[in-house]
Short mmCIF file of C-alpha atoms in Angstrom, two decimals:
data_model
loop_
_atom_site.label_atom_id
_atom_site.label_comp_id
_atom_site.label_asym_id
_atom_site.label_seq_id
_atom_site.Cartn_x
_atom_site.Cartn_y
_atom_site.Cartn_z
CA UNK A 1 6.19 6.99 -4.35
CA UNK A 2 7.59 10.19 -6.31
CA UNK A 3 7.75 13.15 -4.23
CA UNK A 4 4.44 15.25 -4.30
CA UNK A 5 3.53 18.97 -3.94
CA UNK A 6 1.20 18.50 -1.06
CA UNK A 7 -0.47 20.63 1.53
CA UNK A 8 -1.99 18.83 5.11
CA UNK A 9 -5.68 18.59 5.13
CA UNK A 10 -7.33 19.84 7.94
CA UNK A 11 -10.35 19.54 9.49
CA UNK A 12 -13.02 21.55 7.20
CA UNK A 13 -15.88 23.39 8.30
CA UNK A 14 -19.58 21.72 9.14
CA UNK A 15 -21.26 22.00 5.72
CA UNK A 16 -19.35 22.24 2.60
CA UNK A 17 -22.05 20.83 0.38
CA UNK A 18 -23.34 23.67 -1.46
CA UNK A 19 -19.82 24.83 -2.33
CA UNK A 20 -19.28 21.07 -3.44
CA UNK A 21 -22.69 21.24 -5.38
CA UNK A 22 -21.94 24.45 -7.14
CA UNK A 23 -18.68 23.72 -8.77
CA UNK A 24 -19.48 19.84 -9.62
CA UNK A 25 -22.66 21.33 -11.58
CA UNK A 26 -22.13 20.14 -14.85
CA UNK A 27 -19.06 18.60 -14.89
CA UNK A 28 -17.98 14.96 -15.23
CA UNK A 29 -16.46 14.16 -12.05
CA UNK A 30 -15.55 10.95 -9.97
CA UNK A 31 -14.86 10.64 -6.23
CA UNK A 32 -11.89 9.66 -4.46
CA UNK A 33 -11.84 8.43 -0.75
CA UNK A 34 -8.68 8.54 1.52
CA UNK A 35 -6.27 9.28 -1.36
CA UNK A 36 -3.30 9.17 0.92
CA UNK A 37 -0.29 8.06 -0.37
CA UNK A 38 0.19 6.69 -3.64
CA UNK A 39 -3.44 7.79 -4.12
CA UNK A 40 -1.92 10.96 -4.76
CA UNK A 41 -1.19 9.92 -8.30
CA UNK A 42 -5.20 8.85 -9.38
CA UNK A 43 -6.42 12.04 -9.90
CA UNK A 44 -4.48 13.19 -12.50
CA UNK A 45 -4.95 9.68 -14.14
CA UNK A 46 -8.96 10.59 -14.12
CA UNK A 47 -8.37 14.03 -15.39
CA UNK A 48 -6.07 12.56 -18.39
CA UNK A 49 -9.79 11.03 -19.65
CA UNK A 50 -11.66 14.16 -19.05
CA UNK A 51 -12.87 13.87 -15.42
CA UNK A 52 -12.81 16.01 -12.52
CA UNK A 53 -12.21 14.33 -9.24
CA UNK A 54 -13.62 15.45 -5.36
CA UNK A 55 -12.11 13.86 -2.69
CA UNK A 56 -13.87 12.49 0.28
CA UNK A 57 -11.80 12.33 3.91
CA UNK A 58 -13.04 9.24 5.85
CA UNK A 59 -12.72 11.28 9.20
CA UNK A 60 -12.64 14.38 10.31
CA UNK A 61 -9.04 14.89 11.33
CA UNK A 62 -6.14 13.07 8.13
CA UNK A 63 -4.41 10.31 9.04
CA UNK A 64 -0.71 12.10 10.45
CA UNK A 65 1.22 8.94 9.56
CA UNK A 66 0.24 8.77 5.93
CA UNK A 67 1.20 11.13 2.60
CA UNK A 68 -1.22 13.60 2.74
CA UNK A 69 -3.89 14.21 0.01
CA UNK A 70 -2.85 16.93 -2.52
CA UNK A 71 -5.79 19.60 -2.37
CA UNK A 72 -4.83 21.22 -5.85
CA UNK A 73 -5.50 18.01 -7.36
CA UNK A 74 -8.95 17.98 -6.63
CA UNK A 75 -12.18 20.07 -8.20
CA UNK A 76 -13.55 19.86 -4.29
CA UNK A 77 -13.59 18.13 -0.80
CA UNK A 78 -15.72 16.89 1.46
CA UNK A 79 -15.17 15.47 5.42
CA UNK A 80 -17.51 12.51 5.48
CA UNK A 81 -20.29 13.19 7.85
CA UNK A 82 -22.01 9.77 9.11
CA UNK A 83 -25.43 11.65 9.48
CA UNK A 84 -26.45 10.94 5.24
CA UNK A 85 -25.37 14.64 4.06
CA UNK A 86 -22.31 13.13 2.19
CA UNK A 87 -24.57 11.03 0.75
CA UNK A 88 -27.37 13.57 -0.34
CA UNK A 89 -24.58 15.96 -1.89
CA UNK A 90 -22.95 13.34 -3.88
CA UNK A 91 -26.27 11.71 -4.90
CA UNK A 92 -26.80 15.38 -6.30
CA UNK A 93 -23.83 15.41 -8.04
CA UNK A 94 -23.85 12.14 -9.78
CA UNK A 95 -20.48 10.94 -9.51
CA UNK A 96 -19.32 8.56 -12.38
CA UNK A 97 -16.88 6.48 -10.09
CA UNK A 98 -16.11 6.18 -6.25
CA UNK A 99 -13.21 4.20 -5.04
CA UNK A 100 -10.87 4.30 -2.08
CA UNK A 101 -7.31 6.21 -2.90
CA UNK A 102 -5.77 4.00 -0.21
CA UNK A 103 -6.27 1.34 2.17
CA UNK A 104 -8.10 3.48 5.10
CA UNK A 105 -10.67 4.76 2.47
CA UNK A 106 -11.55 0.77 1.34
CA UNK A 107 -14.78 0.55 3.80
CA UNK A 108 -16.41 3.87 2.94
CA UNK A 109 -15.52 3.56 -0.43
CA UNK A 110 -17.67 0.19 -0.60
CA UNK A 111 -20.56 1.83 1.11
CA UNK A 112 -21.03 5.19 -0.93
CA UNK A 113 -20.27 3.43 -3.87
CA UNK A 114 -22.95 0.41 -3.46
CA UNK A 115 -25.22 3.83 -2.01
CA UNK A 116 -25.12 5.30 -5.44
CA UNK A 117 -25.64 2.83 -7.62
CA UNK A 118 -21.77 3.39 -9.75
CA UNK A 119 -19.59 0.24 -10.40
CA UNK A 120 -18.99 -1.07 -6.52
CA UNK A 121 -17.29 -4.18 -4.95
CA UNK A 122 -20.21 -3.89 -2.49
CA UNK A 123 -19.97 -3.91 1.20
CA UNK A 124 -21.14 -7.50 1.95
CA UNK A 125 -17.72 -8.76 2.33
CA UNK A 126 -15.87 -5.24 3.00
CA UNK A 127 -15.06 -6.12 6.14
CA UNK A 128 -13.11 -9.46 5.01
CA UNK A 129 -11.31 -6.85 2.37
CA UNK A 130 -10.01 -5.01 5.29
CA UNK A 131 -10.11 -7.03 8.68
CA UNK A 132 -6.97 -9.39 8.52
CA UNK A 133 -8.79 -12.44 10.53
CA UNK A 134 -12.30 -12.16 8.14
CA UNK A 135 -9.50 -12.38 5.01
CA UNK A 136 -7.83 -15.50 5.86
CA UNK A 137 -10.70 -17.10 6.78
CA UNK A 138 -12.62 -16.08 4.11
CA UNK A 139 -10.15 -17.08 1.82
CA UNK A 140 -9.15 -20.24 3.60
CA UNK A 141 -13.42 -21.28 3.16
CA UNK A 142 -12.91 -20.75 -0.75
CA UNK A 143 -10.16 -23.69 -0.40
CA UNK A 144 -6.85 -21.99 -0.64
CA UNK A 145 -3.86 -22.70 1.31
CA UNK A 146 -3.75 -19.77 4.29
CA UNK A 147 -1.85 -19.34 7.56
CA UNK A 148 -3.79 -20.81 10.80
CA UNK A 149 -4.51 -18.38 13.50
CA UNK A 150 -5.88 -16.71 16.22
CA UNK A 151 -7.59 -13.71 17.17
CA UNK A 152 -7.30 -12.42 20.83
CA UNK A 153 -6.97 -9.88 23.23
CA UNK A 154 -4.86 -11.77 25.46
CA UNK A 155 -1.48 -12.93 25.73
CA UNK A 156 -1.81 -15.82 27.45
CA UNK A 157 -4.09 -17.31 25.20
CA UNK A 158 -1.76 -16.49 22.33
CA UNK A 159 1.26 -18.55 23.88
CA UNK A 160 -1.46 -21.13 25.09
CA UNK A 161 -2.33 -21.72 21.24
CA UNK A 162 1.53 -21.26 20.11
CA UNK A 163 2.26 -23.98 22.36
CA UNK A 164 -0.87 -25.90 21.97
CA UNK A 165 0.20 -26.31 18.28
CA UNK A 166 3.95 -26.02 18.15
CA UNK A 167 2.95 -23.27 16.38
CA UNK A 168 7.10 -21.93 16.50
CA UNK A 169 7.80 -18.96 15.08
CA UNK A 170 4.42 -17.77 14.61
CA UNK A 171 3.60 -14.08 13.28
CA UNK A 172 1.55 -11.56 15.94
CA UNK A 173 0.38 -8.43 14.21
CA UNK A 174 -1.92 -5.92 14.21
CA UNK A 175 -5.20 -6.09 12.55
CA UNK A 176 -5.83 -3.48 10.31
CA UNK A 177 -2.45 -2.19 9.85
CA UNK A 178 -0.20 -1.87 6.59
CA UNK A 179 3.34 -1.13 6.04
CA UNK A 180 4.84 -3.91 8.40
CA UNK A 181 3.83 -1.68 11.03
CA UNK A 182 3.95 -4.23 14.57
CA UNK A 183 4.82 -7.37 12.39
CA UNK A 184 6.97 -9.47 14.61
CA UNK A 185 8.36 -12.46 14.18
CA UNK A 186 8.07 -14.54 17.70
CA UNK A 187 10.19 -18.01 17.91
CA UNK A 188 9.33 -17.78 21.97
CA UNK A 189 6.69 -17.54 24.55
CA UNK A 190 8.28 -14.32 26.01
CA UNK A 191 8.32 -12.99 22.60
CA UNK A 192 5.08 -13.79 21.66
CA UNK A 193 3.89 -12.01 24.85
CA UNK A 194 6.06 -9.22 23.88
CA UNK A 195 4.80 -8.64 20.61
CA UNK A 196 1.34 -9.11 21.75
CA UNK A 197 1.63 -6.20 24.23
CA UNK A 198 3.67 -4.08 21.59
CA UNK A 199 0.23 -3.99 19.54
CA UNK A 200 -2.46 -3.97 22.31
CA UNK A 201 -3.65 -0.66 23.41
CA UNK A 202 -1.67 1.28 20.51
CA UNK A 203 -2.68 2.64 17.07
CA UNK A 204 -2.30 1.36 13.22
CA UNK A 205 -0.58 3.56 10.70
CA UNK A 206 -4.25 4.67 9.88
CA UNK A 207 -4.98 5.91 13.88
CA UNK A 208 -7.35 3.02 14.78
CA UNK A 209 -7.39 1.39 18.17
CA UNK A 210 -5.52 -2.08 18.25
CA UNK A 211 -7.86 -3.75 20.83
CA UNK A 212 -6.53 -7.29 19.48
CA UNK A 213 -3.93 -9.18 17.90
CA UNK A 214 -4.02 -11.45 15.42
CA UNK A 215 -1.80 -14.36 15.94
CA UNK A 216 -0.09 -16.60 12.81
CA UNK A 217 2.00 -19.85 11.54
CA UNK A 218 4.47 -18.72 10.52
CA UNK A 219 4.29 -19.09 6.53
CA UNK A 220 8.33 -20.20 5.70
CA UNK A 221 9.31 -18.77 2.20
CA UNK A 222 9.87 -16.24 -0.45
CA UNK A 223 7.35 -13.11 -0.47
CA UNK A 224 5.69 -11.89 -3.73
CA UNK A 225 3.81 -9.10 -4.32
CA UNK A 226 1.01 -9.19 -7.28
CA UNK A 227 -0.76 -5.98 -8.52
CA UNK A 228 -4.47 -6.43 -10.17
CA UNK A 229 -6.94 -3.98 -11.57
CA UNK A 230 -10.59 -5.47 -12.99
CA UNK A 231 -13.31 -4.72 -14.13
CA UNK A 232 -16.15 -7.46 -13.66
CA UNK A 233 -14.19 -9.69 -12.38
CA UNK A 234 -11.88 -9.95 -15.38
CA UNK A 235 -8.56 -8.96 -13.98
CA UNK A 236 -5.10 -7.32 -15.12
CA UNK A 237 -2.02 -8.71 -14.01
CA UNK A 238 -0.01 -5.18 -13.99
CA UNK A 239 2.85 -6.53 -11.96
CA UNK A 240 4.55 -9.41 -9.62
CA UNK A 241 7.38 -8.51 -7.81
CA UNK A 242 9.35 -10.39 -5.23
CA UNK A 243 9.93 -8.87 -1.82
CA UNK A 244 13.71 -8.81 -0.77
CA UNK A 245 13.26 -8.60 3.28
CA UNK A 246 15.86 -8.61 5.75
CA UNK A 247 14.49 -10.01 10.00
CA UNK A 248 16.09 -8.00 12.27
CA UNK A 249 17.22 -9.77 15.64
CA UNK A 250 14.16 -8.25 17.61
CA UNK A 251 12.02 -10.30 15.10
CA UNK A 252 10.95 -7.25 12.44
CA UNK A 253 10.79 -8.51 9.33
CA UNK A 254 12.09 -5.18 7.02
CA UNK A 255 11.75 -4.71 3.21
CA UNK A 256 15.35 -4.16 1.43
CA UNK A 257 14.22 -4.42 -2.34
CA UNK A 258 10.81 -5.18 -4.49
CA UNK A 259 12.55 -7.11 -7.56
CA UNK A 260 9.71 -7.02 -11.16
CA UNK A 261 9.52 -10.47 -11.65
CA UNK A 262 8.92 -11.59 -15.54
CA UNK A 263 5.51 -12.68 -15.84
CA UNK A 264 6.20 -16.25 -17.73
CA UNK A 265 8.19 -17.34 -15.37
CA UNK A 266 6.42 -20.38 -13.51
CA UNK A 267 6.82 -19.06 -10.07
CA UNK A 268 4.99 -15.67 -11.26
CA UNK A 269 2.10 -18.18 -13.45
CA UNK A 270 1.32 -20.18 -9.76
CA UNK A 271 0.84 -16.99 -8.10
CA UNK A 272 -1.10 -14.93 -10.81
CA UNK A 273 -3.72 -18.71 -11.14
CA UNK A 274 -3.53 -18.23 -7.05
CA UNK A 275 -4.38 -14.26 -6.67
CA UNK A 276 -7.19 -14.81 -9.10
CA UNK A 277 -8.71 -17.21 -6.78
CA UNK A 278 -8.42 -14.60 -3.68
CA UNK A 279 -10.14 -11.89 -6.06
CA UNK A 280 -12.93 -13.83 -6.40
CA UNK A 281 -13.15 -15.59 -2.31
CA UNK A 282 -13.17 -11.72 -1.19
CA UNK A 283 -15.63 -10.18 -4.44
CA UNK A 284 -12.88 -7.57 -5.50
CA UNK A 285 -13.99 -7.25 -8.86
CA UNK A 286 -13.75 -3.83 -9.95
CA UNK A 287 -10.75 -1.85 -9.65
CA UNK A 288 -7.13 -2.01 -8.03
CA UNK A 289 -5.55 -4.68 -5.73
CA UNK A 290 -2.46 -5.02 -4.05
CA UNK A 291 -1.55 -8.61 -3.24
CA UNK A 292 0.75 -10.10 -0.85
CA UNK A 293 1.70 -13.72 -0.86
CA UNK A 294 4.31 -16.30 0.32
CA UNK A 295 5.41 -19.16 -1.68
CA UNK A 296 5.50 -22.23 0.24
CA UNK A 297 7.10 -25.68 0.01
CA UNK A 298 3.20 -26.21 -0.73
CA UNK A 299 2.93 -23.64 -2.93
CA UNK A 300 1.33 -19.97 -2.59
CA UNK A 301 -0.61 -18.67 0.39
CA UNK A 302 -2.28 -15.39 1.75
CA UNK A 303 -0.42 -12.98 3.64
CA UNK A 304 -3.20 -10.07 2.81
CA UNK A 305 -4.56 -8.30 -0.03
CA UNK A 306 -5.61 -4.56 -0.04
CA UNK A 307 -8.43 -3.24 -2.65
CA UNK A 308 -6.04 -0.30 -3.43
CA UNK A 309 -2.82 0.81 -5.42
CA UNK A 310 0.53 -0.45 -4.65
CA UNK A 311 2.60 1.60 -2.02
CA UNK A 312 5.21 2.21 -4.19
CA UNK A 313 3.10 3.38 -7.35
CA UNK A 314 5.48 5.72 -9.55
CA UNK A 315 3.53 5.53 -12.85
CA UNK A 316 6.47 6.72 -14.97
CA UNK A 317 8.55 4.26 -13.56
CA UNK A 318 6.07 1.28 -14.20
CA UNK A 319 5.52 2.66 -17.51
CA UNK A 320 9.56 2.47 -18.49
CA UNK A 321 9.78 -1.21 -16.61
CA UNK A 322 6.07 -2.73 -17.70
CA UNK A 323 4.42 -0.67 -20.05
CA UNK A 324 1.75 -0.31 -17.91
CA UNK A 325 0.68 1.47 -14.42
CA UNK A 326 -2.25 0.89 -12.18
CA UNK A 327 -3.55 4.56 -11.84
CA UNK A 328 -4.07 4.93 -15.54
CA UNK A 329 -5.37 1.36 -15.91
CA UNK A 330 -7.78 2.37 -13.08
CA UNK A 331 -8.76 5.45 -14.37
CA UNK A 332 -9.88 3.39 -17.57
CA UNK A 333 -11.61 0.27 -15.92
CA UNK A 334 -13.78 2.83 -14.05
CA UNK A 335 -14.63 5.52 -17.06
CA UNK A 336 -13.97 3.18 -20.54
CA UNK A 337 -14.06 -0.55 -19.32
CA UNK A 338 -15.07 -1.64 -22.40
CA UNK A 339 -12.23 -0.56 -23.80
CA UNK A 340 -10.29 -2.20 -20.81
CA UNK A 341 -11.81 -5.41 -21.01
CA UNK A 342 -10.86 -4.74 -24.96
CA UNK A 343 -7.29 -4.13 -24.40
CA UNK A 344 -6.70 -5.83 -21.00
CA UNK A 345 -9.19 -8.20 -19.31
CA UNK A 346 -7.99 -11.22 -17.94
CA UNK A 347 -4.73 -10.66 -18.93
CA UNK A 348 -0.91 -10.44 -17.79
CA UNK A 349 2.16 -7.66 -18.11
CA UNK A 350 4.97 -8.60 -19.79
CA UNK A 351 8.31 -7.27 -18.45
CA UNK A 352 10.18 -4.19 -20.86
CA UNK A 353 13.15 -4.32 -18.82
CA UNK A 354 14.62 -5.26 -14.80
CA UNK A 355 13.92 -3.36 -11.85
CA UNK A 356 13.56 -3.20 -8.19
CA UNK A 357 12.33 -0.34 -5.61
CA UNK A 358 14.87 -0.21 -2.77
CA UNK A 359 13.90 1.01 0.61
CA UNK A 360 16.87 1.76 2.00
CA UNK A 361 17.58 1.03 6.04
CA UNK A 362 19.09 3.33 8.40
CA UNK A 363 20.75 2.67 11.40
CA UNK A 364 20.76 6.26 11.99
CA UNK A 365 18.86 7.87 15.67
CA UNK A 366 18.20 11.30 16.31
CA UNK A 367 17.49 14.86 14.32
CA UNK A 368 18.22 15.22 10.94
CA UNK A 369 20.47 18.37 10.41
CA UNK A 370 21.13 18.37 6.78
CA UNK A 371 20.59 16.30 3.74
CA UNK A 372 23.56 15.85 1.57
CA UNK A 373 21.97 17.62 -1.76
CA UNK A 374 24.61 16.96 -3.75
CA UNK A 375 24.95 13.17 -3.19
CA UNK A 376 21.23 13.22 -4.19
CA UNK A 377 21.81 14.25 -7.26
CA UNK A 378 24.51 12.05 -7.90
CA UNK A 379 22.57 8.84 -7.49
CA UNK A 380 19.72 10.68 -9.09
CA UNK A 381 21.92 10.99 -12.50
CA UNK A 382 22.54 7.11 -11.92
CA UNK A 383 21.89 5.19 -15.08
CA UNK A 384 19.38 3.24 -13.61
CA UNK A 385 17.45 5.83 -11.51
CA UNK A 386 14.35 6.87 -12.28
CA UNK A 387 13.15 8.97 -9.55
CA UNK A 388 13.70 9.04 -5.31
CA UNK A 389 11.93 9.90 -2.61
CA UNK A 390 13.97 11.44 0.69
CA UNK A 391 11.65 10.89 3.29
CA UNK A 392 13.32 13.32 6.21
CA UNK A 393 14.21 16.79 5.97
CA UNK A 394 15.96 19.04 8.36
CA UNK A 395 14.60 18.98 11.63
CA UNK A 396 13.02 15.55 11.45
CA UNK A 397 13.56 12.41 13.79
CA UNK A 398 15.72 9.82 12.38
CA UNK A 399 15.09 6.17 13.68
CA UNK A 400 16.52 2.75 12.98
CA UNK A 401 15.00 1.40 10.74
CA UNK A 402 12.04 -1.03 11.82
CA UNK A 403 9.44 -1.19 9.36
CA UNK A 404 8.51 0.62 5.99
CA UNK A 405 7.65 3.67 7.35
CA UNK A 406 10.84 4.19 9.23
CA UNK A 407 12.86 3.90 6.01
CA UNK A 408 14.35 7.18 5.16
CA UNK A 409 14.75 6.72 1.33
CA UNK A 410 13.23 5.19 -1.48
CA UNK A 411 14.30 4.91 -4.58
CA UNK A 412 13.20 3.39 -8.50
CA UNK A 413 15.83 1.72 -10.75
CA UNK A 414 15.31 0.34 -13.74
CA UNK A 415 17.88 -0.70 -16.83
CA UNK A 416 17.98 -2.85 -19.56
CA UNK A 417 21.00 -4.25 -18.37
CA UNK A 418 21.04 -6.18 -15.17
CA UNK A 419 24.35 -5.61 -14.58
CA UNK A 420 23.95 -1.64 -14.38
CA UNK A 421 20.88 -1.99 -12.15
CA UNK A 422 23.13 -4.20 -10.00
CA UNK A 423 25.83 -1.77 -9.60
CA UNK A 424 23.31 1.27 -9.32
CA UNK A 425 22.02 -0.46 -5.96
CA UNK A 426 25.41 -1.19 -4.75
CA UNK A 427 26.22 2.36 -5.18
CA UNK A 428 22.94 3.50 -3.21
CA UNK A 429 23.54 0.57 -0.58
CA UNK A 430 27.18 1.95 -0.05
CA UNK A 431 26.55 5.76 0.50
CA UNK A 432 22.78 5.58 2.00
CA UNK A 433 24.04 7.12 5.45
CA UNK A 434 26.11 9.36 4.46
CA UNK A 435 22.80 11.42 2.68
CA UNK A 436 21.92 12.82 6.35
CA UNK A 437 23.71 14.72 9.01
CA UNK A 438 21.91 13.70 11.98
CA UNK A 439 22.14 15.11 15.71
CA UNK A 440 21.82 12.09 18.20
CA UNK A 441 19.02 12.19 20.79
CA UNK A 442 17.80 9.93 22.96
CA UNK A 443 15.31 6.95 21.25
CA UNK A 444 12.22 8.61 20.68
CA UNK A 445 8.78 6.95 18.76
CA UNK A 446 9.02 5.72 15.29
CA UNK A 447 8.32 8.33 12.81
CA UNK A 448 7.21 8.19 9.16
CA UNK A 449 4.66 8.73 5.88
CA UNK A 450 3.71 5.75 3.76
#
């Protein structure tokens, strides 16, 4: 995601409503739930077709761990209250649209949405678009190939099941998580147990409770990534895009690069026929989806799919690279979807040009003192670059890096020429560490925005 002007919500007072009311008053305007993240980038897309947006914070405190919401990209906001007054006010204000920004805001999303009659995935399988078990089974009744698994609070019973099924390695992660956050490859009992334990009694990403695990085969392949956004069930292929990962000996599977895969290739064709299927077992038929899938000796299976944009969004980098981005194709399936179903239903992306999002790894631990300006600009002005994101400043914790969110840098190539994109990498590969002066401390908890 592209660096953001951005101020921390906070909590808000007890009754904004009339405020909220008063300034929607005859305006076209849209709501936005939990825009975290890249959800930072949809209101602008709604106000490039005329309409105003209000965003609507799932709970009262934001989620610490997550982008914050940009306030001066909004007409208003709102702290959802579960007593019906978010309800009555936007009722009043007739909202044309309302959709979660990110994954944390899928669940109210569905309910206001359904609530007010506007276009709406409906909440009769929300909890199967969000809950990792109820999405592999879900999609495992519709017929498709899936991981098996187990749900549990218990250790035990996890290795009992590993064992009981020679179920080695298997995957134990949390359930409602994102961003690789307690993923952990176990190819052991005592690792199993460890894992489990790692994610029991802690929080997601998104500050909920992990009061289970959910226990995995162990899917053995290449990941892909495939971006969606529909209208009626007819859906856009806006991107595929092969995850580069890299398992770390403690079993954490990391990302290294997401490579754009061309779209007529036949490895991108069996997963596009494959995600269509999942849109339809789980009813996401309106609107984005970010889906993540392994390609088997059998062929494609389910890792998870999220009803939201892509974590690594940059619209003017998809634009250069596609054509195409999924915050102004979203903006249009929700406010002109005739016109999208016109220009894009059921259809696929074709590739302008390569490219790949690098995450880069640190091995770095303790405070960030400084960040090497001037060797940001120089891979800036690389030939390939089109934007990066430095994720720590001075006075930050630095960790090893362990998951997404404990990357320190991101950045978005893309070239005509492979062979320049190539070397651009190298170049960022080579002098990654050298971007921050860091005081060592003593390990301390991962850190991190998605």
């Amino acid at each position: 995601m592209t660096e953001l002007t951005v101020g921390r919500a906070t909590q808000e007072p007890a009754d904004r409503s009339a405020e909220v009311v008063r300034r929607a008053r005859g305006r076209a305007v849209g709501v936005l739930v939990d825009a975290y993240g890249t959800g930072n980038f949809l209101p602008a897309a709604f106000n490039r077709l005329g309409v105003d947006v209000i965003h609507v914070q799932s709970s009262a405190e934001p989620i610490s761990r997550m982008q914050p919401w940009d306030r001066g990209a909004y007409l208003d906001w709102l702290v959802y209250s579960p007593d019906g007054s978010t309800e009555r006010v936007l009722k009043e204000i007739e909202p044309r649209f309302v959709l979660p920004g990110q994954e944390p805001g899928v669940l109210l999303a569905d309910r206001l949405s359904e609530a007010l009659d506007v276009r709406s995935n409906g909440t009769t399988f929300s909890a199967a678009r969000r809950d990792k078990y109820k999405m592999i089974e879900t999609v495992a009744a519709a017929g498709l190939r899936t991981a098996r698994q187990l749900l549990t609070d218990d250790a035990e019973e996890a290795v009992a099941w590993a064992e009981a099924h020679a179920y080695w390695p298997c995957v134990a992660k949390p359930l409602a998580s994102a961003s690789t956050d307690g993923v952990t490859v176990c190819r052991s009992a005592d690792e199993l147990r460890a894992a489990c334990r790692a994610v029991l009694g802690t929080t997601t990403v998104f500050n909920g409770a992990n009061t289970e695990v959910l226990v995995q085969s162990y899917l053995e392949g290449t990941e892909y990534i495939v971006d969606t956004v529909s209208v009626d069930g007819h859906a856009f292929v806006c991107g595929v895009w092969q995850y580069e990962k890299r398992l770390l000996p403690n079993g954490k599977p990391i990302y290294n690069r997401d490579i754009l895969v061309p779209s007529d290739t036949l490895v991108a064709q069996s997963l596009i026929a494959y995600t269509r299927t999942v849109l339809d077992a789980l009813r996401i038929h309106h609107g984005p989806a970010h889906t993540e899938l392994i390609v088997t000796d059998e062929g494609p299976a389910l890792v998870e799919v999220g009803a939201r944009v892509n974590g690594h969004l940059h619209p003017a980098f998809h634009d250069t690279a596609i054509g195409v981005n999924s915050a102004d194709l979203t903006a249009l399936a929700y406010l002109r979807p005739e016109e999208f179903l016109a220009r894009y239903g059921d259809g696929v992306y074709a590739r302008r040009q390569p490219a790949v999002v690098y995450n880069a790894p640190t091995t770095l631990s303790g405070t960030v003192v400084s960040v090497d300006q001037a060797l940001v600009e120089e891979i800036r002005e690389r030939p390939s670059v089109v934007d990066l994101v430095v994720k720590r400043a001075p006075g930050d914790p630095i960790v090893p890096t362990h998951d997404l969110l404990t990357s320190p840098l991101r950045v978005f190539m893309t070239h005509p020429d492979p062979v320049t994109l190539e070397l651009d990498y190298v170049f960022v590969e080579r002098v990654r560490e050298s971007l921050f002066e860091v005081r060592p401390t003593a390990p301390r908890a991962a850190c991190g925005l998605v």
